[in-house]
Coordinates of N, CA, C and O in Angstrom, one line a residue:
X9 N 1.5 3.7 -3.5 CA 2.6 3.1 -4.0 C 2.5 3.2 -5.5 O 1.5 2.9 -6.1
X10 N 3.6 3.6 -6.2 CA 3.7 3.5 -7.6 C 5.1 2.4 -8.0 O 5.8 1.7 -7.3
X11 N 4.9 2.7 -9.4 CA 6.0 1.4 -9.8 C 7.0 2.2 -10.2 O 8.1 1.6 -10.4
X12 N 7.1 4.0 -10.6 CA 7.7 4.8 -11.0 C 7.2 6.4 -11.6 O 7.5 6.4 -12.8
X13 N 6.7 7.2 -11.4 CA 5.9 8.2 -11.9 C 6.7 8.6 -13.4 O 7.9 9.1 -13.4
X14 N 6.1 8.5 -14.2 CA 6.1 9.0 -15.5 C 7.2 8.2 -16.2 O 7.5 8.6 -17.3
X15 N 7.8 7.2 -15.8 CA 8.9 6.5 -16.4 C 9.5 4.8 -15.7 O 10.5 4.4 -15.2
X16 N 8.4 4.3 -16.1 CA 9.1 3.0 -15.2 C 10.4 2.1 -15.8 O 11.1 1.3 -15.3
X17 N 10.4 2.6 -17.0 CA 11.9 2.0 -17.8 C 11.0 0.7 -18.6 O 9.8 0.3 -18.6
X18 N 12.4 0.1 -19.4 CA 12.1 -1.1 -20.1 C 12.5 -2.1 -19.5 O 13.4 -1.9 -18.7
X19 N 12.1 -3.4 -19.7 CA 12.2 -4.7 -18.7 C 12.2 -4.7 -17.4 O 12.8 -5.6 -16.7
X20 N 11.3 -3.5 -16.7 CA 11.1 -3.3 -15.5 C 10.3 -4.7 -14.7 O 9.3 -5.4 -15.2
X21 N 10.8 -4.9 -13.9 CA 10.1 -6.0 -12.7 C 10.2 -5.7 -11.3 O 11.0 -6.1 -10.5
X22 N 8.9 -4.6 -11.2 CA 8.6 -4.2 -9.8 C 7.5 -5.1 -8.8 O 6.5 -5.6 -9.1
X23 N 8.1 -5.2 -7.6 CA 6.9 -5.9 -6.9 C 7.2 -5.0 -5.5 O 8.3 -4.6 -5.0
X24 N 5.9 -4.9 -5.1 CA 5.3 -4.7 -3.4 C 4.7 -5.9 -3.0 O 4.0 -6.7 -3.5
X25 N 5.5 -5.8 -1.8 CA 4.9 -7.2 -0.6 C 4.1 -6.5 0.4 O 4.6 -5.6 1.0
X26 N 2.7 -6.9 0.8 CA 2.6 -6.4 2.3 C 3.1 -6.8 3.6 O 4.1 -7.5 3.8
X27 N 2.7 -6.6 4.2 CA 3.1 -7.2 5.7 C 2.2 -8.3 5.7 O 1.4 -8.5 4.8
X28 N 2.5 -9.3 7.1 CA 1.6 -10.4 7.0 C 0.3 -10.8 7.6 O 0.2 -11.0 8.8
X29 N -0.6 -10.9 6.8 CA -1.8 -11.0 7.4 C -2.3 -12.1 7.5 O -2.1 -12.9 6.5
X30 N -3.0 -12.4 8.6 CA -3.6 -13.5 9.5 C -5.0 -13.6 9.0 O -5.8 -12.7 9.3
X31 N -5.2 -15.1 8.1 CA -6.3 -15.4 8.1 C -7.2 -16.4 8.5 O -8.3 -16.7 8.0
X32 N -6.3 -16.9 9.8 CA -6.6 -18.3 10.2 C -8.1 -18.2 10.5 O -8.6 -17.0 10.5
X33 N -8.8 -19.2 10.6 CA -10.1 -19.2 11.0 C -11.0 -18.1 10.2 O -11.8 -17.5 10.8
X34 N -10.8 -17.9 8.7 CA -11.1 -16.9 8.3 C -11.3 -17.6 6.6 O -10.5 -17.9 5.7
X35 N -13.0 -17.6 6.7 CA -13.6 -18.6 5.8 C -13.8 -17.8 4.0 O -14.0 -18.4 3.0
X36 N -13.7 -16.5 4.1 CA -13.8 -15.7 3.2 C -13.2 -14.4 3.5 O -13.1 -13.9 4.6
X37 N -12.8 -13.7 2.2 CA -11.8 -12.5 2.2 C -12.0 -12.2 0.9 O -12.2 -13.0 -0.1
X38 N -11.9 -10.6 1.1 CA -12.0 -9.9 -0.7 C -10.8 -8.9 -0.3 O -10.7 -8.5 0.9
X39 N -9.9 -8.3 -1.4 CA -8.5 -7.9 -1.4 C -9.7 -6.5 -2.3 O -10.3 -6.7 -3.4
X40 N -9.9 -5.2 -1.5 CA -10.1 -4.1 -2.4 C -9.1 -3.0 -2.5 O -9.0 -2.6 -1.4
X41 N -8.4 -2.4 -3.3 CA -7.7 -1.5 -3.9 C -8.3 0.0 -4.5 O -9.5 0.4 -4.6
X42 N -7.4 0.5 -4.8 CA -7.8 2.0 -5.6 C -6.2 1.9 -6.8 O -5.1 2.2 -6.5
X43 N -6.9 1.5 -8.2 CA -5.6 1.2 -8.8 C -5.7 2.3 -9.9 O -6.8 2.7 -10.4
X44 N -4.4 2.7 -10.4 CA -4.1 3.7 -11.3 C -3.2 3.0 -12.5 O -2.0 2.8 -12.4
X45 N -3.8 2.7 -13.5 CA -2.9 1.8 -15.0 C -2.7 2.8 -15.9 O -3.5 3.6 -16.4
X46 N -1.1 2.7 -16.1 CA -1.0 4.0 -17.3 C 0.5 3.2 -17.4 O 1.4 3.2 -16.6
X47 N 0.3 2.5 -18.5 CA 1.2 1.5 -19.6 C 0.8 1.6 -20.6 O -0.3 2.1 -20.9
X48 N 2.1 1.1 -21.8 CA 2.0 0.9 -23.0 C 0.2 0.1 -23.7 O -0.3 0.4 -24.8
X49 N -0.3 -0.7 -22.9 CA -1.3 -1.0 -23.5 C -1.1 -2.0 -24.0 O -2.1 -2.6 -24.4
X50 N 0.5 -3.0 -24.3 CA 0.4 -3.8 -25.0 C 1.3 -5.0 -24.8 O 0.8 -6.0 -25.2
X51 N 2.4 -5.1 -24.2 CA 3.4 -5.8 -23.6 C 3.7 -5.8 -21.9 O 4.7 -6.4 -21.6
X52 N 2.9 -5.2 -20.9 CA 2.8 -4.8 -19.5 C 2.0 -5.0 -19.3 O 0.9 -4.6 -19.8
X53 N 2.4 -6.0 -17.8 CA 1.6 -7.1 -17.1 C 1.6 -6.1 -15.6 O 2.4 -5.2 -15.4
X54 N 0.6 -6.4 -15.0 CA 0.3 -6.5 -13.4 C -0.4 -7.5 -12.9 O -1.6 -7.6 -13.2
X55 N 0.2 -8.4 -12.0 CA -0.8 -9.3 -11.1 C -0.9 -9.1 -9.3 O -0.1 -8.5 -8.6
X56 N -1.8 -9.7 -9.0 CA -1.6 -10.0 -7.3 C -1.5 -11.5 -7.4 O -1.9 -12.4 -8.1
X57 N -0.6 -11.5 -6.3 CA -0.2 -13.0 -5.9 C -1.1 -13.1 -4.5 O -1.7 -12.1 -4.2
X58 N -1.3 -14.1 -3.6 CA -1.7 -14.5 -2.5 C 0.0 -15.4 -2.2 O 0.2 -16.4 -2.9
X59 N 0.9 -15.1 -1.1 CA 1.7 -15.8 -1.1 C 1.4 -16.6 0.7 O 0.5 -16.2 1.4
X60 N 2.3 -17.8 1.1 CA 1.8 -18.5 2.4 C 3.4 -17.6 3.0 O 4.5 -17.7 2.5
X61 N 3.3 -17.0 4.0 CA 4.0 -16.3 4.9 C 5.2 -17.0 5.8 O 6.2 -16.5 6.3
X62 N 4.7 -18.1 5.8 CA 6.1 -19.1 6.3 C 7.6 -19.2 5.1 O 8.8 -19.1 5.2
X63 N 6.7 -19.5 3.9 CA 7.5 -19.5 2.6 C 7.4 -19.2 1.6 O 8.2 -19.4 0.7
X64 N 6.3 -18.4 1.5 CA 6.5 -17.8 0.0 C 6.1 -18.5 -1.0 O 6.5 -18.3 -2.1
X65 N 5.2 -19.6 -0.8 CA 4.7 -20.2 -2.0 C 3.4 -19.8 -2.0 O 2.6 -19.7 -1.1
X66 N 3.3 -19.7 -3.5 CA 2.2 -18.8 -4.4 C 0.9 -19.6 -3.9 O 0.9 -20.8 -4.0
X67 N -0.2 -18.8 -3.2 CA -1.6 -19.7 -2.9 C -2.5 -19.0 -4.0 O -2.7 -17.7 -4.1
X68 N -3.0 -20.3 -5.0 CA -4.1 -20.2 -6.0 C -3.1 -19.4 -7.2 O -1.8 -19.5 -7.4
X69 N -4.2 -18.7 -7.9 CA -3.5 -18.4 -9.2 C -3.5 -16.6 -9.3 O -4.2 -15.8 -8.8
X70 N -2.5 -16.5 -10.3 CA -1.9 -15.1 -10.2 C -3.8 -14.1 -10.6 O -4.7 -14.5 -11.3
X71 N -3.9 -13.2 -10.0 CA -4.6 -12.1 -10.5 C -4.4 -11.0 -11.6 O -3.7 -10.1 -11.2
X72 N -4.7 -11.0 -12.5 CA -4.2 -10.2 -13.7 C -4.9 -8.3 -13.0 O -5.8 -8.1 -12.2
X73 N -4.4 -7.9 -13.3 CA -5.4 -6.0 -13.1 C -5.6 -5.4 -14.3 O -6.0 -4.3 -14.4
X74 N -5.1 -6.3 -15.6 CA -5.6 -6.0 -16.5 C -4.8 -4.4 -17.0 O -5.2 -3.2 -16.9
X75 N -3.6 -4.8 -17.4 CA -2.8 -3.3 -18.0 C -3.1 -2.8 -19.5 O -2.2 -2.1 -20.1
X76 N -4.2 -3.1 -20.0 CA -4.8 -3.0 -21.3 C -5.1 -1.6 -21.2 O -4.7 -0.7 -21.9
X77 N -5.8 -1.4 -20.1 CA -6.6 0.0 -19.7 C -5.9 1.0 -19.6 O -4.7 0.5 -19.6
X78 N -5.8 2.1 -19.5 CA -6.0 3.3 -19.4 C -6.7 4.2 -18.6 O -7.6 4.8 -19.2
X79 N -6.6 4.5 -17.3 CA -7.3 4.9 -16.3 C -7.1 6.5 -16.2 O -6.0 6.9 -16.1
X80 N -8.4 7.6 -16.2 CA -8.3 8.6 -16.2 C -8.1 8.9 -15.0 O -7.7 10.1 -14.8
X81 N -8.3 7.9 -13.7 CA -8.2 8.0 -12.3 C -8.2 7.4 -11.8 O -8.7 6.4 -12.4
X82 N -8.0 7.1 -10.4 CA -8.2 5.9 -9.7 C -9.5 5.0 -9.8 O -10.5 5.6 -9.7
X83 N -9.6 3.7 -10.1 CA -10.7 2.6 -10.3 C -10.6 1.3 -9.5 O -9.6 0.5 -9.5
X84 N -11.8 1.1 -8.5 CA -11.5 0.8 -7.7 C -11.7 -0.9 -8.1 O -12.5 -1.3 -9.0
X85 N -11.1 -1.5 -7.6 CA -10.6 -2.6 -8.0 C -11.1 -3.9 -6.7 O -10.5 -3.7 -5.6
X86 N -12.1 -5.1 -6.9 CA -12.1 -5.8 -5.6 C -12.2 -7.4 -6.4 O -12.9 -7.8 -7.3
X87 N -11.0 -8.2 -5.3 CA -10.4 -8.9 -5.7 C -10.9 -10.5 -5.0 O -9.8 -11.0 -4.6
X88 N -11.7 -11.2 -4.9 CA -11.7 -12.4 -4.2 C -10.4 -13.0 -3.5 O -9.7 -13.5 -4.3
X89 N -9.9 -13.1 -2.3 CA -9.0 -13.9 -1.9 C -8.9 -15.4 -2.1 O -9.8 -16.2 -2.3
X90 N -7.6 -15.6 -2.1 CA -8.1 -16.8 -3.3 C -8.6 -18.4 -2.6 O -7.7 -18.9 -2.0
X91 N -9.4 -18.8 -2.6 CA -9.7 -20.1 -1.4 C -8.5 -20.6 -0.7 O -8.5 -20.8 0.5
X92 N -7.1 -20.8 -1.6 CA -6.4 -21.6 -1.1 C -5.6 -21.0 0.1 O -5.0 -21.7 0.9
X93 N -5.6 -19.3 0.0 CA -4.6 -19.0 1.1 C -5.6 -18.4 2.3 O -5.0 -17.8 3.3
X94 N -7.1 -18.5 2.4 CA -7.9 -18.7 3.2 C -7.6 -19.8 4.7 O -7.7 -21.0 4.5
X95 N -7.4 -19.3 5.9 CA -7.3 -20.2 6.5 C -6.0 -20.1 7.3 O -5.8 -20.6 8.4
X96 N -4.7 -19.2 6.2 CA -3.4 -19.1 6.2 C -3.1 -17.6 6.9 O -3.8 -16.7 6.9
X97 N -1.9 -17.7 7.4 CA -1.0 -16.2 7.4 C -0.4 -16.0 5.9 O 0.2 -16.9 5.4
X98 N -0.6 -15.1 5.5 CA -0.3 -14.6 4.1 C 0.4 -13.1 3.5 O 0.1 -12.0 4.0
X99 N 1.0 -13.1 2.7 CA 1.5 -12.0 2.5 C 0.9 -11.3 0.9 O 0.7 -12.3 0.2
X100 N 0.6 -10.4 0.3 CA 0.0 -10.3 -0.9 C 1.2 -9.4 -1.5 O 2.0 -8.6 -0.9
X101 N 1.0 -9.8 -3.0 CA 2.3 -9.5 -3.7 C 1.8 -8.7 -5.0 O 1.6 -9.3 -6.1
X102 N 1.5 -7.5 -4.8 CA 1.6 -6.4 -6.3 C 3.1 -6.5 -7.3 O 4.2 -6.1 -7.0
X103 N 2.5 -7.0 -8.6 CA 4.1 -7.1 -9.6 C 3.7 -6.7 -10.8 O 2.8 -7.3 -11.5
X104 N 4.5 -5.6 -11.2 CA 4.1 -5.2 -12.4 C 5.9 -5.4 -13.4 O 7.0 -5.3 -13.1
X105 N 5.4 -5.8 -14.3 CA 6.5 -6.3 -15.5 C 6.0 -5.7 -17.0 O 5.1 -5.9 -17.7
X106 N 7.1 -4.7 -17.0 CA 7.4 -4.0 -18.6 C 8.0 -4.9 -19.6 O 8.9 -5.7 -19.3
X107 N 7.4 -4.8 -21.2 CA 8.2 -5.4 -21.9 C 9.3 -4.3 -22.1 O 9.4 -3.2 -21.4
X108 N 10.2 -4.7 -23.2 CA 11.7 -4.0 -23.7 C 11.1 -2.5 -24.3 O 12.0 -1.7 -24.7
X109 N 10.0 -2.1 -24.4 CA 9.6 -1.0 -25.1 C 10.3 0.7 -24.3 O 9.6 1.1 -23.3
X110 N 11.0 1.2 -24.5 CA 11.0 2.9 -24.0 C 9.6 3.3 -24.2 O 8.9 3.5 -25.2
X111 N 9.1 3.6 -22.6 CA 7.7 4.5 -22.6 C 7.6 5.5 -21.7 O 8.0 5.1 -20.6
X112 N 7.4 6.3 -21.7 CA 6.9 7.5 -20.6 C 5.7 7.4 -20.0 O 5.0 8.4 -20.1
X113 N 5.2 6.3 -19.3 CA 4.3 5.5 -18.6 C 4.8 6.0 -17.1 O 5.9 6.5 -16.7
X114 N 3.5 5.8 -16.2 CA 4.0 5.5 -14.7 C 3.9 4.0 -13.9 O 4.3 3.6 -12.8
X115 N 3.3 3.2 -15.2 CA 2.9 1.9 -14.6 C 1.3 1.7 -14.0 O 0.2 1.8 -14.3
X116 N 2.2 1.3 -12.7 CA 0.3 1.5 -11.7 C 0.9 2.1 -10.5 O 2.0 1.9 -9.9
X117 N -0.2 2.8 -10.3 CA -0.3 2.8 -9.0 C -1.2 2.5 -7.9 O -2.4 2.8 -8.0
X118 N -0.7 2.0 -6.9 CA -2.5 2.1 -5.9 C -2.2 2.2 -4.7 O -1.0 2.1 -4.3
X119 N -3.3 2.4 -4.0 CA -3.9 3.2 -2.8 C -4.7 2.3 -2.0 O -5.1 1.1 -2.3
X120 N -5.1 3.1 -0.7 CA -6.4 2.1 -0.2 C -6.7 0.4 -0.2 O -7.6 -0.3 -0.7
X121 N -5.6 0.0 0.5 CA -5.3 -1.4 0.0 C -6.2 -2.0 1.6 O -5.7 -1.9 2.7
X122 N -7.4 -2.6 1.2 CA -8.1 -3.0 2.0 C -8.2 -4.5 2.0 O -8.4 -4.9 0.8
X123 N -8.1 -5.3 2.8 CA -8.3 -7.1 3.2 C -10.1 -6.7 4.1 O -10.2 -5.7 4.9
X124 N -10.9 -7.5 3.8 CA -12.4 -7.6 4.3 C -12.4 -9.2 4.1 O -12.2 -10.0 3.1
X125 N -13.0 -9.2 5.7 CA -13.4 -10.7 5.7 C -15.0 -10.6 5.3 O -15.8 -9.8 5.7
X126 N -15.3 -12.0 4.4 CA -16.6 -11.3 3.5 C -17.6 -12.8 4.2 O -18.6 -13.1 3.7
X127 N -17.1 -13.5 5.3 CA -17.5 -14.8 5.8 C -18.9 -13.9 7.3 O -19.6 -14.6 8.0

């Protein structure tokens, strides 16, 4: 999944939801990815959300992926699930947000989007 190859625009606000996954009875989880950052460097955010699948409220706090970087290639990325939506059916939410800048960026992209129960 990408947010746009070679052009995500200005004031872009892209998000991917997954489907919903089941972590009842499920005491530990790590979120691992294969992510690709190619942004401005300076006003463009990406986080993961942990959301609760009944409703959509945010469990724990946003995960940054850090769009500072500059990735020559995919970097694989592993994420703690966050305690609070341990336990829950949940859906995980990739969002990437451009400031107003014109860039010839692709954003992020990623791959290999793995849930491991680490209990």
């Amino acid at each position: 999944w990408c947010t746009n190859i070679g052009d995500y625009g200005p004031g872009s606000d892209i998000a991917l939801r997954s489907p919903v996954i089941n972590l009842n009875g499920i005491a530990g989880a790590k979120l691992t990815i294969d992510a690709y950052r190619d942004a401005d460097g300076s006003g463009d955010t990406a986080v993961i959300r942990f959301l609760r699948a009944a409703d959509q409220v945010q469990l724990g706090a946003d995960t940054s992926l850090g769009m500072s970087s500059f990735d020559s290639d995919y970097v694989r990325q592993s994420i703690p699930v966050a305690p609070e939506a341990l336990g829950e059916s949940i859906v995980i939410e990739f969002n990437f947000v451009s400031d107003g800048s014109a860039d010839a960026f692709s954003g992020l992209t990623i791959d290999n989007v793995v849930v491991e129960v680490t209990n």
